[in-house]
């Protein structure tokens, strides 16, 4: 059984109510496993937890060790699927007291704002730093611009050769501008597998190098993913959370819901929401179809957008993701005067208060006409994170095939990229 579980109490349905989607979900699963659906040339991620390149992983671990020894700061340059998964993992796993001696990790090349590049350079100051530039195509504008700037800064500080020793490239095995630069300048290069697209690439070198630099145990992430793979691939609908989540989303679409609100209860999971949003938005939103993926952090956003979710336009449902147990426990002490009236909470773990907030919010929103499904995991760890990554990827593939869209292309993104190039008068556009 997986460590991830689904609760339907506040959803208006349950597993038996979702049974009508069973055949469609099973059919979609077969397409993923047997590579018979649209975009099947990008299904390398399905088996990656069992067949990943062990030699590449050893190189990743060595490079991460070197970076940790030589650098106080590390800049991950990439956009979309080339950085969101790594960022999700780094922040998910970075709870106080856990990982020591890791460089500070910065994210660049994911926007065109010069402010953020300048802020990152300022934050690094005169500390030693290394760079990992990630781009499957090797030509995406945002990371290419940032890389040129950070490369120049490295060369200014360490000379051309010294800079080359601090630049790590993750890109296509054979082609693209980045690959050419890596070969010409002697940068250590890692491969984005041909058969894995950006938003499904976190379990490849794309995610694994920066995650290893953060000090996390990448073997444990892969073990978690492997465990979830087995569940997704083998379990029948009744005990398969990935098929059930896809079915639930289709049930919601049938009820004319248009927006899926992904709710988390811990700000360190915020970047995981960003990864989820890209995965579902870019995979599913095609041909006038799909659910609009929105993200909120509770309880913070209950004080901002909560009113709308409780009582505004009834076109949404919520997917709540929370941990059964906290990695860090705190208690309030009894206060003699109790002026704030909080003594009734004294001695109770604050994480319990947070978990009660999950149920309290779910009940209130369900009563207001926003159904919700609760997805929980035992505690933040590499193992649960590996499970979560795989679970959402697999379920997304199933959901897209049920909807009749190709989960692995992004014509809309290409459209915008080409338009910008045209306006900037890039040669050839
Ligand atoms: O999921 C995707 O394919 C996209 O989000 C890409 O990851 C993103 O556009 C960046 O592309 P590249 O890695 O080629 O720079």
XYZ file of C-alpha atoms and ligand atoms in Angstrom:
444
model
C 0.000 0.000 0.000
C 1.156 3.556 -0.661
C 1.838 6.002 2.156
C -0.402 8.509 0.425
C -4.071 8.299 1.238
C -7.214 9.948 -0.023
C -10.192 10.974 2.079
C -13.551 11.631 0.413
C -15.552 12.721 3.445
C -15.981 16.299 2.196
C -16.226 15.583 -1.516
C -19.826 14.552 -2.019
C -18.694 11.194 -3.401
C -16.537 8.192 -2.518
C -14.748 5.326 -4.242
C -17.985 3.543 -5.102
C -19.410 6.803 -6.512
C -16.352 7.102 -8.740
C -16.688 3.580 -10.023
C -18.293 4.757 -13.258
C -14.864 6.161 -14.264
C -13.027 2.911 -13.529
C -12.917 1.574 -17.105
C -11.842 4.894 -18.592
C -9.113 5.274 -15.966
C -7.903 1.728 -16.553
C -7.854 2.309 -20.299
C -5.803 5.470 -19.819
C -3.423 3.648 -17.492
C -2.864 0.985 -20.157
C -1.930 3.712 -22.637
C 0.723 5.002 -20.230
C 2.163 1.589 -19.427
C 2.083 0.158 -22.948
C 2.966 3.451 -24.629
C 0.037 3.380 -26.992
C -1.385 6.881 -26.452
C -0.639 10.214 -28.062
C 2.808 11.567 -27.148
C 4.024 8.093 -26.201
C 7.574 9.019 -27.200
C 7.673 11.059 -23.958
C 6.839 8.265 -21.540
C 10.366 7.705 -20.242
C 9.309 9.003 -16.808
C 6.933 6.063 -16.243
C 9.802 3.633 -15.675
C 12.485 6.029 -14.493
C 12.223 4.954 -10.821
C 13.350 1.459 -11.852
C 15.553 2.031 -14.868
C 17.307 5.331 -14.170
C 20.926 5.691 -15.238
C 22.961 4.660 -12.152
C 26.236 5.958 -13.618
C 24.712 9.376 -14.208
C 23.433 9.332 -10.606
C 26.945 8.592 -9.323
C 28.266 11.538 -11.316
C 25.480 13.693 -9.909
C 26.434 12.767 -6.350
C 30.113 13.523 -7.001
C 29.310 16.862 -8.628
C 26.956 17.765 -5.763
C 29.672 16.980 -3.215
C 32.155 19.163 -5.063
C 29.674 22.031 -5.295
C 28.876 21.760 -1.587
C 32.570 21.842 -0.720
C 33.487 24.725 -3.009
C 30.458 26.983 -2.923
C 28.463 28.968 -0.405
C 25.849 29.767 -3.019
C 24.394 27.772 -5.889
C 22.329 29.205 -8.726
C 19.887 26.976 -10.559
C 19.097 28.556 -13.912
C 16.031 27.182 -15.679
C 12.362 27.835 -16.351
C 9.171 25.725 -16.230
C 9.875 22.038 -15.976
C 13.587 22.764 -15.879
C 13.442 24.164 -12.331
C 9.999 23.834 -10.715
C 10.474 20.241 -9.539
C 13.903 20.915 -8.061
C 12.631 24.013 -6.304
C 9.661 22.077 -4.963
C 11.977 19.441 -3.503
C 14.559 21.809 -2.086
C 11.912 23.816 -0.231
C 9.803 20.800 0.788
C 12.810 19.181 2.461
C 14.468 22.231 3.964
C 13.018 22.237 7.436
C 15.207 23.734 10.178
C 17.885 21.535 11.666
C 17.706 18.929 8.951
C 20.302 19.575 6.321
C 23.592 21.169 7.243
C 26.431 22.664 5.205
C 24.380 23.186 2.047
C 25.041 26.260 -0.053
C 22.238 28.790 -0.253
C 20.228 27.933 -3.341
C 18.960 30.645 -5.693
C 16.704 30.305 -8.715
C 17.339 32.400 -11.818
C 16.420 32.394 -15.479
C 12.741 31.792 -14.770
C 11.586 35.332 -15.625
C 12.689 38.316 -17.632
C 12.813 40.762 -14.745
C 16.229 42.343 -14.341
C 15.360 43.071 -10.694
C 15.471 39.418 -9.771
C 18.827 38.833 -11.475
C 20.274 41.889 -9.742
C 18.840 40.765 -6.386
C 20.397 37.321 -6.758
C 23.797 38.768 -7.648
C 23.544 41.070 -4.668
C 22.501 38.229 -2.341
C 25.484 36.136 -3.470
C 27.795 39.072 -2.854
C 31.429 37.992 -2.797
C 30.688 34.437 -1.684
C 31.913 31.543 -3.820
C 29.225 30.182 -6.090
C 28.490 27.578 -8.763
C 25.834 27.421 -11.443
C 23.672 24.667 -12.895
C 21.968 25.735 -16.108
C 19.116 23.466 -17.155
C 17.394 23.598 -20.510
C 16.313 20.639 -22.568
C 16.126 22.622 -25.793
C 19.120 24.723 -24.843
C 17.530 27.723 -26.529
C 14.855 29.012 -24.127
C 15.272 32.752 -23.767
C 14.866 33.303 -20.008
C 17.560 30.838 -18.877
C 19.812 31.735 -21.827
C 19.844 35.410 -20.813
C 20.463 34.630 -17.140
C 23.199 32.148 -18.000
C 25.087 34.700 -20.060
C 25.047 37.087 -17.086
C 26.048 34.553 -14.407
C 28.689 33.018 -16.671
C 30.228 36.459 -17.183
C 30.249 36.999 -13.411
C 31.920 33.631 -12.821
C 34.547 34.345 -15.499
C 35.233 37.756 -13.961
C 35.876 36.153 -10.592
C 37.579 32.885 -11.443
C 38.845 33.280 -15.030
C 37.567 31.205 -17.945
C 38.933 27.903 -16.686
C 37.969 28.474 -13.082
C 34.447 29.389 -14.217
C 34.226 26.268 -16.371
C 34.918 24.243 -13.243
C 31.893 25.808 -11.543
C 29.404 25.521 -14.394
C 27.220 22.425 -14.694
C 24.958 21.981 -17.688
C 21.850 19.784 -17.892
C 20.590 19.521 -21.455
C 20.020 17.276 -24.444
C 22.617 14.522 -24.907
C 23.582 15.609 -28.405
C 22.075 18.837 -29.662
C 21.319 22.459 -28.777
C 23.283 25.593 -27.956
C 23.974 24.545 -24.372
C 25.387 21.213 -25.423
C 27.716 22.969 -27.863
C 28.831 25.394 -25.137
C 29.452 22.528 -22.723
C 31.604 20.687 -25.224
C 33.549 23.781 -26.306
C 34.205 25.050 -22.787
C 34.574 21.765 -20.931
C 31.546 22.176 -18.626
C 30.421 18.996 -16.893
C 27.174 17.977 -18.618
C 24.205 15.912 -17.487
C 21.527 14.606 -19.766
C 17.826 15.372 -20.063
C 16.575 12.063 -21.460
C 15.071 12.354 -24.951
C 11.938 10.545 -23.863
C 11.091 12.811 -20.921
C 9.518 16.264 -21.293
C 10.270 19.190 -18.954
C 7.377 18.950 -16.513
C 7.846 15.190 -16.043
C 11.614 15.453 -15.564
C 12.105 16.032 -11.844
C 13.225 12.444 -11.222
C 15.932 12.729 -13.902
C 19.214 14.695 -13.744
C 17.111 17.843 -14.181
C 15.865 17.642 -10.604
C 18.426 15.368 -9.064
C 21.571 17.509 -9.305
C 20.127 20.567 -7.537
C 18.303 18.360 -5.045
C 21.555 16.534 -4.230
C 23.319 19.892 -3.843
C 20.727 20.794 -1.205
C 21.922 17.770 0.775
C 18.822 15.639 0.280
C 19.087 11.897 -0.222
C 18.266 11.345 -3.902
C 18.311 7.548 -3.543
C 15.479 7.796 -1.014
C 13.482 9.992 -3.416
C 13.853 7.332 -6.119
C 12.868 4.584 -3.656
C 9.707 6.513 -2.792
C 8.949 6.986 -6.476
C 9.523 3.295 -7.134
C 7.115 2.335 -4.398
C 4.453 4.625 -5.825
C 5.126 3.414 -9.348
C 4.305 -0.111 -8.296
C 1.010 1.040 -6.780
C 0.061 3.159 -9.805
C 0.951 0.493 -12.338
C -0.362 -2.599 -10.537
C -3.123 -1.755 -8.072
C -6.762 -2.083 -9.045
C -8.909 1.060 -9.067
C -10.203 0.380 -5.545
C -6.719 0.720 -4.003
C -5.093 2.966 -6.569
C -4.962 6.621 -5.433
C -3.663 7.861 -8.803
C -6.596 6.372 -10.744
C -9.022 7.591 -8.097
C -7.675 11.151 -8.121
C -7.994 11.252 -11.927
C -11.534 9.854 -11.641
C -12.455 12.411 -8.995
C -11.274 15.267 -11.210
C -13.449 13.934 -14.032
C -16.405 13.646 -11.686
C -15.868 17.319 -10.835
C -15.667 18.265 -14.543
C -18.946 16.439 -15.088
C -20.414 18.560 -12.294
C -19.352 21.617 -14.342
C -16.487 22.591 -12.072
C -13.909 24.626 -13.958
C -11.275 25.405 -11.352
C -9.250 23.045 -9.183
C -7.852 24.824 -6.142
C -4.766 23.063 -4.783
C -4.571 23.824 -1.073
C -1.558 23.315 1.150
C -1.125 23.927 4.858
C 2.597 24.586 5.024
C 4.353 27.368 3.123
C 7.380 25.151 2.483
C 5.109 23.105 0.211
C 4.317 26.259 -1.811
C 6.801 25.467 -4.552
C 5.413 21.956 -4.765
C 2.077 23.613 -5.612
C 3.868 25.546 -8.360
C 5.208 22.282 -9.765
C 1.722 20.716 -9.584
C 0.180 23.748 -11.335
C 2.547 23.525 -14.287
C 2.133 19.763 -14.520
C -1.660 19.887 -14.710
C -2.062 23.224 -16.483
C 0.397 22.530 -19.258
C -0.573 18.876 -19.681
C -4.334 19.233 -19.641
C -5.199 22.722 -20.845
C -5.649 22.120 -24.554
C -8.379 22.262 -27.171
C -10.758 24.165 -24.868
C -10.487 21.437 -22.234
C -9.086 21.009 -18.742
C -9.452 22.403 -15.247
C -7.826 25.711 -14.404
C -5.231 24.889 -11.717
C -5.121 27.455 -8.907
C -3.002 27.310 -5.745
C -3.560 28.605 -2.225
C -1.697 28.304 1.067
C -3.873 27.801 4.138
C -4.474 29.068 6.691
C -2.825 32.247 5.300
C -5.139 32.505 2.287
C -8.267 31.750 4.278
C -7.862 35.370 5.305
C -7.707 36.555 1.702
C -9.315 34.301 -0.878
C -11.198 32.061 1.574
C -14.340 34.188 1.287
C -14.578 33.509 -2.457
C -14.010 29.797 -2.067
C -16.650 29.609 0.658
C -19.271 31.714 -1.028
C -18.302 33.080 -4.456
C -19.050 31.616 -7.889
C -19.656 27.859 -7.447
C -17.381 26.626 -10.208
C -14.525 25.143 -8.213
C -13.442 22.254 -6.049
C -10.458 21.854 -3.777
C -7.640 19.340 -3.584
C -6.112 19.591 -0.135
C -2.616 18.212 0.423
C -1.376 17.888 3.987
C 1.012 15.943 6.238
C -0.379 13.679 8.974
C 2.592 14.564 11.173
C 4.799 17.602 11.437
C 8.593 17.420 11.223
C 8.867 20.133 13.829
C 6.693 20.131 16.912
C 5.845 23.145 19.052
C 3.571 23.643 22.046
C 2.149 26.712 23.711
C 2.859 27.012 27.418
C 0.232 27.898 29.999
C 0.210 31.630 30.643
C -0.761 32.688 34.141
C -2.984 35.586 33.072
C -4.236 34.070 29.809
C -5.036 37.513 28.414
C -4.995 36.162 24.850
C -7.363 33.365 25.906
C -5.153 30.686 24.393
C -4.637 28.503 27.463
C -7.153 26.026 26.055
C -4.504 25.179 23.453
C -1.607 24.888 25.900
C 0.182 21.565 25.754
C -1.442 20.525 22.471
C 0.945 20.105 19.540
C 0.512 23.044 17.162
C 0.596 20.613 14.243
C -2.631 19.169 15.645
C -4.183 22.629 15.395
C -3.049 22.789 11.754
C -4.573 19.383 11.016
C -7.827 20.403 12.628
C -7.749 23.437 10.338
C -7.670 21.038 7.363
C -10.855 19.277 8.444
C -12.529 22.478 9.620
C -11.861 24.224 6.318
C -12.855 21.200 4.271
C -16.174 20.910 6.115
C -16.932 24.635 5.851
C -16.136 24.805 2.130
C -18.055 21.610 1.392
C -21.066 23.064 3.243
C -20.716 26.171 1.069
C -20.797 24.147 -2.161
C -17.072 23.655 -2.816
C -16.428 19.907 -2.625
C -12.978 18.819 -1.680
C -10.766 15.800 -1.671
C -8.062 15.366 0.982
C -4.722 13.837 0.058
C -2.378 13.151 2.943
C 1.122 11.802 3.431
C 2.707 10.692 6.704
C 5.439 13.306 7.112
C 7.834 15.310 4.959
C 10.762 13.130 3.867
C 12.574 12.201 0.680
C 10.601 8.985 0.521
C 7.198 10.666 0.694
C 8.320 13.339 -1.743
C 9.319 10.685 -4.292
C 5.885 9.148 -3.878
C 4.131 12.480 -4.293
C 6.036 13.379 -7.463
C 5.243 10.061 -9.073
C 1.649 9.976 -7.871
C 0.779 13.360 -9.381
C 2.635 12.665 -12.646
C 0.932 9.330 -13.176
C -2.489 10.626 -12.259
C -2.002 13.586 -14.590
C -1.179 11.268 -17.509
C -4.282 9.188 -16.737
C -6.481 12.264 -16.455
C -5.247 13.696 -19.774
C -5.866 10.478 -21.680
C -9.334 10.263 -20.127
C -9.917 13.789 -21.412
C -8.592 12.982 -24.869
C -5.611 15.328 -24.842
C -1.914 14.685 -25.387
C -0.335 15.084 -21.913
C 3.139 15.716 -23.262
C 3.041 18.610 -25.703
C 2.657 22.349 -25.039
C 1.719 24.069 -28.291
C 0.526 27.141 -26.365
C 3.953 27.669 -24.820
C 5.669 27.404 -28.191
C 3.172 29.927 -29.551
C 4.176 32.554 -27.002
C 7.897 31.796 -27.380
C 7.694 32.336 -31.157
C 5.750 35.567 -30.772
C 8.359 37.072 -28.481
C 11.133 36.108 -30.886
C 9.217 37.763 -33.726
C 8.726 40.979 -31.758
C 12.389 41.030 -30.789
C 13.282 40.497 -34.446
C 15.353 37.414 -33.745
C 16.987 36.253 -37.000
C 14.922 33.544 -38.630
C 11.595 34.530 -36.945
O 7.329 21.300 -19.411
C 7.900 21.814 -20.347
O 8.222 21.179 -21.352
C 8.270 23.296 -20.324
O 7.814 23.915 -19.183
C 9.769 23.462 -20.379
O 10.336 22.797 -19.261
C 10.168 24.933 -20.353
O 9.558 25.605 -21.436
C 11.691 25.082 -20.463
O 12.160 24.481 -21.629
P 13.683 24.111 -21.803
O 14.052 23.088 -20.773
O 13.814 23.599 -23.199
O 14.470 25.380 -21.589
